[in-house]
Amino acid sequence: MNITLNGTPVTTAAATLQDLLAEQGFGPKVATARNGDFIAAAARPATPLNPGDRIEVLSAMQGG
C-alpha cells in the first residue's frame, strides 16, 4: 500500500504502525503520529495502516 512517511511517499507491506517502524528500521524510542494524531508506543501494534495514511516518526535529538 502507499502511505506518506515523514513527508515522503512510501510503498509498504506493513499492516500496523509497529510493523512499519520495524520495516523502516526505526528503534523503539520514537514518537509517532498517524494522520496528525499522536499514537502511544503501547498502541502501535494495534494501530492498522490504511492506504493514504500520513505517518510522522520523530526521534529525540540531543544538543544545545
PDB file of C-alpha atoms in Angstrom, residues 6-63:
ATOM      1  CA  ASN A   6       7.741  11.874   7.184  1.00  0.00           C
ATOM      2  CA  GLY A   7       6.589  13.689   4.047  1.00  0.00           C
ATOM      3  CA  THR A   8       7.935  11.067   1.610  1.00  0.00           C
ATOM      4  CA  PRO A   9       5.732   8.687  -0.392  1.00  0.00           C
ATOM      5  CA  VAL A  10       6.461   5.078   0.622  1.00  0.00           C
ATOM      6  CA  THR A  11       5.139   1.726  -0.540  1.00  0.00           C
ATOM      7  CA  THR A  12       4.869  -0.728   2.339  1.00  0.00           C
ATOM      8  CA  ALA A  13       3.605  -4.209   3.112  1.00  0.00           C
ATOM      9  CA  ALA A  14       3.264  -3.339   6.817  1.00  0.00           C
ATOM     10  CA  ALA A  15      -0.175  -3.949   8.312  1.00  0.00           C
ATOM     11  CA  THR A  16       0.348  -1.979  11.544  1.00  0.00           C
ATOM     12  CA  LEU A  17       2.287   1.025  12.707  1.00  0.00           C
ATOM     13  CA  GLN A  18       4.589  -1.271  14.692  1.00  0.00           C
ATOM     14  CA  ASP A  19       5.284  -3.328  11.554  1.00  0.00           C
ATOM     15  CA  LEU A  20       6.107  -0.150   9.626  1.00  0.00           C
ATOM     16  CA  LEU A  21       8.591   1.028  12.251  1.00  0.00           C
ATOM     17  CA  ALA A  22      10.375  -2.339  12.145  1.00  0.00           C
ATOM     18  CA  GLU A  23      10.314  -2.435   8.336  1.00  0.00           C
ATOM     19  CA  GLN A  24      11.807   1.052   8.074  1.00  0.00           C
ATOM     20  CA  GLY A  25      14.472   0.443  10.743  1.00  0.00           C
ATOM     21  CA  PHE A  26      13.203   2.785  13.453  1.00  0.00           C
ATOM     22  CA  GLY A  27      14.097   1.985  17.057  1.00  0.00           C
ATOM     23  CA  PRO A  28      11.610   1.888  19.920  1.00  0.00           C
ATOM     24  CA  LYS A  29      12.400   5.370  21.264  1.00  0.00           C
ATOM     25  CA  VAL A  30      10.452   7.444  18.781  1.00  0.00           C
ATOM     26  CA  ALA A  31       7.231   9.438  18.840  1.00  0.00           C
ATOM     27  CA  THR A  32       4.622   8.582  16.244  1.00  0.00           C
ATOM     28  CA  ALA A  33       1.549  10.161  14.713  1.00  0.00           C
ATOM     29  CA  ARG A  34      -0.949   8.893  12.152  1.00  0.00           C
ATOM     30  CA  ASN A  35      -2.875  11.494  10.182  1.00  0.00           C
ATOM     31  CA  GLY A  36      -1.969  14.122  12.762  1.00  0.00           C
ATOM     32  CA  ASP A  37      -2.992  12.097  15.827  1.00  0.00           C
ATOM     33  CA  PHE A  38      -0.377  11.029  18.392  1.00  0.00           C
ATOM     34  CA  ILE A  39      -0.075   7.244  18.734  1.00  0.00           C
ATOM     35  CA  ALA A  40       1.371   5.978  22.018  1.00  0.00           C
ATOM     36  CA  ALA A  41       4.003   3.239  21.855  1.00  0.00           C
ATOM     37  CA  ALA A  42       1.674   0.740  23.538  1.00  0.00           C
ATOM     38  CA  ALA A  43      -0.960   1.301  20.816  1.00  0.00           C
ATOM     39  CA  ARG A  44       1.336   0.805  17.812  1.00  0.00           C
ATOM     40  CA  PRO A  45       0.871  -2.982  17.481  1.00  0.00           C
ATOM     41  CA  ALA A  46      -2.914  -2.499  17.278  1.00  0.00           C
ATOM     42  CA  THR A  47      -2.841   0.587  15.011  1.00  0.00           C
ATOM     43  CA  PRO A  48      -3.648  -0.500  11.452  1.00  0.00           C
ATOM     44  CA  LEU A  49      -2.236   1.257   8.428  1.00  0.00           C
ATOM     45  CA  ASN A  50      -4.556   2.292   5.608  1.00  0.00           C
ATOM     46  CA  PRO A  51      -3.731   3.438   2.088  1.00  0.00           C
ATOM     47  CA  GLY A  52      -3.043   7.157   2.062  1.00  0.00           C
ATOM     48  CA  ASP A  53      -2.159   7.404   5.763  1.00  0.00           C
ATOM     49  CA  ARG A  54       0.285  10.157   6.759  1.00  0.00           C
ATOM     50  CA  ILE A  55       2.762   8.821   9.301  1.00  0.00           C
ATOM     51  CA  GLU A  56       5.216  11.001  11.205  1.00  0.00           C
ATOM     52  CA  VAL A  57       8.078   9.472  13.179  1.00  0.00           C
ATOM     53  CA  LEU A  58      10.185  11.741  15.370  1.00  0.00           C
ATOM     54  CA  SER A  59      13.201  10.880  17.479  1.00  0.00           C
ATOM     55  CA  ALA A  60      14.680  12.911  20.294  1.00  0.00           C
ATOM     56  CA  MET A  61      17.776  14.925  19.487  1.00  0.00           C
ATOM     57  CA  GLN A  62      20.432  15.997  21.924  1.00  0.00           C
ATOM     58  CA  GLY A  63      22.301  19.232  21.666  1.00  0.00           C
TER      59      GLY A  63
END
